[in-house]
Amino acid sequence: MQVINKDDQAAMAQELAKFEQKIADEQKIEPGDWMPEAYRKNVIRQMSQHAHSEIIGMQPEGNWITRAPSLRRKAILLSKVQDEAGHGLYLYSSTETLGISRSQMIEALQSGEAKYAQIFNYPTLTWADVGAIGWLVDGAAIVNQISLQRTSYGPYARAMVRICKEESFHQRQGYEAMYALAHGTPVQKQMAQDALDRVWWPSLMMFGPHDSESAHSSQSMAWKIKRVSNDDLRQKFIDQTVPQIEVLGLEMPDPEIKWNEERGHYDSGEINWQEFKEVINGSGPCNFQRIKHHKAAHQEGEWVREAVRAYKQKQIEKQNETAA
Ligand code: FAQ
């Protein structure tokens, strides 16, 4: 066990007080700043899981790129999926500022140690699912990410500002695709309804367990890593989405959705938390397939990493030659 002497303890207490003051003053914590180890670990956990979600999230939609119903839809979907890759890359880079390498994060994802958003473990059965993902999944992601623009870790907050702008386009294109289906033939409308019914509940689960069950919330809220609670964000999403369902002319995916005048919010039914637990613990419909595909794609990209290493080595040798 490491023994900390009194001087070191006093210095640490001072650093901790400075850190807490910064948090209280709404200042950002930056990569070179002192931070408690538990803060660093928690931000790495959340940011890397967020990055993994963006990357794994490319798979369900990527499945439809070759089958998009028109050139316009295909071009939009291609650029959206590329945006998700970009989001993953900003987030991996920002997470690296906390002293973890990208390969360590990938290893944690592939071994199952690190999670990613459960929603991406469901299949995309029809074209309408692609619309529903843009509308509901990106819609839920934005509600959360807007609050994360004020997260206390500087690089994460700045990444969120850029990501939110792109997610906003994603949400709109998804809604527009759903609108076209909902106002199309009876079969297309039914496809839109089925996609809404299937994607609705997993979208609500994206906000995580109820506040009372959330392991990390109280510490994350105290350190302003999270700015709004899981349940409050979920309610915000429900309140903004129900009127959109009405505009689409679709049936509510949950018969218990009802405006509550007293609360000033929509009431809704209870989420199937057993299903949530199973999916986050690896037993969702597509968990195995998602990680298998990730491993294969990562393996196929090994030649790029090899080339980067060889190039770096050459640069070092050149520098050494010039210095000699
Ligand atoms: N899925 O104590 P809490 C996107 C885990 S980006 C899987 O409440 P926390 C873009 C949680 O990790 C979507 N696991 O946790 C896109 C923890 O497990 P751990 C991703 C979940 O962190 C769109 C345990 O349960 N967005 O969609 C989930 O305080 C379309 C206890 O939970 C973010 O990651 C879940 N849904 O709150 C891409 C936003 N919920 O780590 C392609 C940033 C909880 O101890 C297509 N993250 N868990 O093993 C956050 O805001 C938070 O991490 C929460 C969870 C709110 C997700």
Short mmCIF file of N, CA and C in Angstrom, two decimals, residues 45-60 84 92 109 114-123 133 136-138 140-141 144-145 167 201-209 275-282 284-287 290-291:
data_model
loop_
_atom_site.label_atom_id
_atom_site.label_comp_id
_atom_site.label_asym_id
_atom_site.label_seq_id
_atom_site.Cartn_x
_atom_site.Cartn_y
_atom_site.Cartn_z
N ARG A 45 -15.00 6.66 -18.45
CA ARG A 45 -16.07 5.65 -18.62
C ARG A 45 -17.18 6.21 -19.50
N GLN A 46 -17.67 7.40 -19.13
CA GLN A 46 -18.82 7.93 -19.88
C GLN A 46 -18.43 8.32 -21.31
N MET A 47 -17.30 9.01 -21.45
CA MET A 47 -16.91 9.47 -22.80
C MET A 47 -16.58 8.30 -23.72
N SER A 48 -15.86 7.30 -23.19
CA SER A 48 -15.48 6.19 -24.08
C SER A 48 -16.73 5.40 -24.47
N GLN A 49 -17.69 5.26 -23.53
CA GLN A 49 -18.92 4.54 -23.87
C GLN A 49 -19.72 5.33 -24.90
N HIS A 50 -19.63 6.64 -24.77
CA HIS A 50 -20.31 7.49 -25.74
C HIS A 50 -19.67 7.30 -27.12
N ALA A 51 -18.33 7.30 -27.15
CA ALA A 51 -17.61 7.10 -28.42
C ALA A 51 -17.97 5.73 -29.03
N HIS A 52 -17.96 4.70 -28.20
CA HIS A 52 -18.30 3.36 -28.70
C HIS A 52 -19.72 3.35 -29.29
N SER A 53 -20.63 4.08 -28.66
CA SER A 53 -22.02 4.11 -29.14
C SER A 53 -22.07 4.71 -30.54
N GLU A 54 -21.32 5.77 -30.76
CA GLU A 54 -21.31 6.40 -32.09
C GLU A 54 -20.80 5.40 -33.13
N ILE A 55 -19.75 4.68 -32.77
CA ILE A 55 -19.13 3.76 -33.74
C ILE A 55 -20.01 2.52 -33.98
N ILE A 56 -20.46 1.90 -32.91
CA ILE A 56 -21.33 0.72 -33.09
C ILE A 56 -22.66 1.17 -33.73
N GLY A 57 -23.06 2.40 -33.43
CA GLY A 57 -24.32 2.94 -33.98
C GLY A 57 -24.30 3.05 -35.49
N MET A 58 -23.13 2.96 -36.11
CA MET A 58 -23.07 3.01 -37.58
C MET A 58 -23.63 1.72 -38.20
N GLN A 59 -23.61 0.65 -37.44
CA GLN A 59 -23.96 -0.65 -38.04
C GLN A 59 -25.44 -0.80 -38.43
N PRO A 60 -26.39 -0.48 -37.50
CA PRO A 60 -27.79 -0.70 -37.90
C PRO A 60 -28.20 0.12 -39.12
N GLU A 84 -21.44 9.96 -37.94
CA GLU A 84 -21.35 9.18 -36.68
C GLU A 84 -19.91 8.72 -36.46
N TYR A 92 -13.15 9.77 -29.12
CA TYR A 92 -11.97 8.99 -28.73
C TYR A 92 -10.79 9.94 -28.49
N LEU A 109 -13.99 -2.24 -25.28
CA LEU A 109 -15.25 -2.45 -26.02
C LEU A 109 -15.35 -3.91 -26.48
N ALA A 114 -16.46 -2.48 -21.55
CA ALA A 114 -17.11 -1.17 -21.72
C ALA A 114 -18.42 -1.35 -22.47
N LYS A 115 -19.42 -0.59 -22.04
CA LYS A 115 -20.74 -0.70 -22.68
C LYS A 115 -20.84 0.28 -23.85
N TYR A 116 -21.92 0.19 -24.58
CA TYR A 116 -22.32 1.19 -25.57
C TYR A 116 -23.84 1.21 -25.55
N ALA A 117 -24.45 2.26 -26.12
CA ALA A 117 -25.89 2.43 -25.98
C ALA A 117 -26.63 1.17 -26.43
N GLN A 118 -27.52 0.67 -25.56
CA GLN A 118 -28.24 -0.59 -25.81
C GLN A 118 -29.03 -0.57 -27.10
N ILE A 119 -29.48 0.62 -27.51
CA ILE A 119 -30.36 0.72 -28.68
C ILE A 119 -29.76 0.08 -29.92
N PHE A 120 -28.43 0.08 -30.01
CA PHE A 120 -27.79 -0.40 -31.23
C PHE A 120 -27.69 -1.93 -31.28
N ASN A 121 -28.26 -2.57 -30.29
CA ASN A 121 -28.32 -4.03 -30.30
C ASN A 121 -29.65 -4.56 -30.82
N TYR A 122 -30.44 -3.65 -31.43
CA TYR A 122 -31.69 -4.08 -32.06
C TYR A 122 -31.50 -4.05 -33.58
N PRO A 123 -32.19 -4.94 -34.29
CA PRO A 123 -32.01 -4.97 -35.75
C PRO A 123 -32.81 -3.85 -36.45
N ILE A 133 -34.78 5.68 -36.49
CA ILE A 133 -33.51 5.88 -35.78
C ILE A 133 -33.13 7.36 -35.82
N LEU A 136 -35.96 9.26 -33.69
CA LEU A 136 -36.06 8.98 -32.25
C LEU A 136 -34.70 8.79 -31.57
N VAL A 137 -33.80 8.05 -32.21
CA VAL A 137 -32.53 7.76 -31.54
C VAL A 137 -31.65 9.01 -31.53
N ASP A 138 -31.54 9.66 -32.70
CA ASP A 138 -30.79 10.92 -32.71
C ASP A 138 -31.53 11.96 -31.88
N ALA A 140 -33.30 11.44 -29.17
CA ALA A 140 -32.98 11.19 -27.76
C ALA A 140 -31.54 11.59 -27.48
N ALA A 141 -30.66 11.28 -28.43
CA ALA A 141 -29.24 11.60 -28.23
C ALA A 141 -29.07 13.13 -28.09
N ASN A 144 -30.04 14.57 -24.66
CA ASN A 144 -28.99 14.32 -23.68
C ASN A 144 -27.77 15.19 -23.95
N GLN A 145 -27.38 15.26 -25.23
CA GLN A 145 -26.12 15.92 -25.56
C GLN A 145 -26.18 17.43 -25.40
N GLU A 167 -26.17 16.24 -35.14
CA GLU A 167 -27.29 15.38 -34.71
C GLU A 167 -28.63 16.03 -35.04
N TRP A 201 -39.61 2.16 -27.31
CA TRP A 201 -39.20 1.76 -25.96
C TRP A 201 -37.67 1.74 -25.81
N PRO A 202 -36.94 1.13 -26.77
CA PRO A 202 -35.48 1.19 -26.64
C PRO A 202 -34.95 2.63 -26.64
N SER A 203 -35.67 3.56 -27.31
CA SER A 203 -35.21 4.96 -27.29
C SER A 203 -35.34 5.54 -25.88
N LEU A 204 -36.43 5.17 -25.20
CA LEU A 204 -36.61 5.67 -23.82
C LEU A 204 -35.53 5.09 -22.90
N MET A 205 -35.12 3.86 -23.21
CA MET A 205 -34.08 3.22 -22.37
C MET A 205 -32.73 3.89 -22.53
N MET A 206 -32.55 4.61 -23.64
CA MET A 206 -31.24 5.25 -23.87
C MET A 206 -30.84 6.19 -22.73
N PHE A 207 -31.84 6.73 -22.01
CA PHE A 207 -31.52 7.68 -20.94
C PHE A 207 -31.03 7.00 -19.67
N GLY A 208 -30.99 5.67 -19.70
CA GLY A 208 -30.47 4.94 -18.55
C GLY A 208 -31.54 4.62 -17.53
N PRO A 209 -31.15 3.93 -16.44
CA PRO A 209 -32.13 3.51 -15.43
C PRO A 209 -32.77 4.73 -14.74
N GLU A 275 -35.73 -6.23 -19.85
CA GLU A 275 -35.19 -6.23 -21.21
C GLU A 275 -33.94 -5.33 -21.27
N PHE A 276 -34.02 -4.16 -20.65
CA PHE A 276 -32.88 -3.23 -20.63
C PHE A 276 -31.64 -3.93 -20.06
N LYS A 277 -31.84 -4.59 -18.91
CA LYS A 277 -30.70 -5.25 -18.24
C LYS A 277 -30.10 -6.33 -19.14
N GLU A 278 -30.98 -7.10 -19.75
CA GLU A 278 -30.49 -8.19 -20.61
C GLU A 278 -29.67 -7.62 -21.77
N VAL A 279 -30.19 -6.54 -22.37
CA VAL A 279 -29.49 -5.99 -23.54
C VAL A 279 -28.15 -5.38 -23.13
N ILE A 280 -28.11 -4.64 -22.02
CA ILE A 280 -26.81 -4.02 -21.65
C ILE A 280 -25.82 -5.07 -21.15
N ASN A 281 -26.33 -6.20 -20.74
CA ASN A 281 -25.41 -7.24 -20.27
C ASN A 281 -25.05 -8.25 -21.35
N GLY A 282 -25.36 -7.95 -22.60
CA GLY A 282 -24.84 -8.77 -23.70
C GLY A 282 -25.84 -9.70 -24.36
N GLY A 284 -28.83 -8.94 -25.91
CA GLY A 284 -29.81 -8.33 -26.83
C GLY A 284 -29.79 -9.08 -28.16
N PRO A 285 -30.76 -8.75 -29.03
CA PRO A 285 -30.87 -9.49 -30.30
C PRO A 285 -29.60 -9.42 -31.16
N CYS A 286 -28.84 -8.32 -31.11
CA CYS A 286 -27.70 -8.20 -32.03
C CYS A 286 -26.36 -7.97 -31.34
N ASN A 287 -26.26 -8.13 -30.01
CA ASN A 287 -24.98 -7.83 -29.33
C ASN A 287 -23.82 -8.61 -29.96
N ARG A 290 -22.90 -7.35 -33.45
CA ARG A 290 -22.27 -6.02 -33.47
C ARG A 290 -20.78 -6.10 -33.13
N ILE A 291 -20.45 -6.87 -32.09
CA ILE A 291 -19.05 -6.93 -31.66
C ILE A 291 -18.24 -7.77 -32.65
#
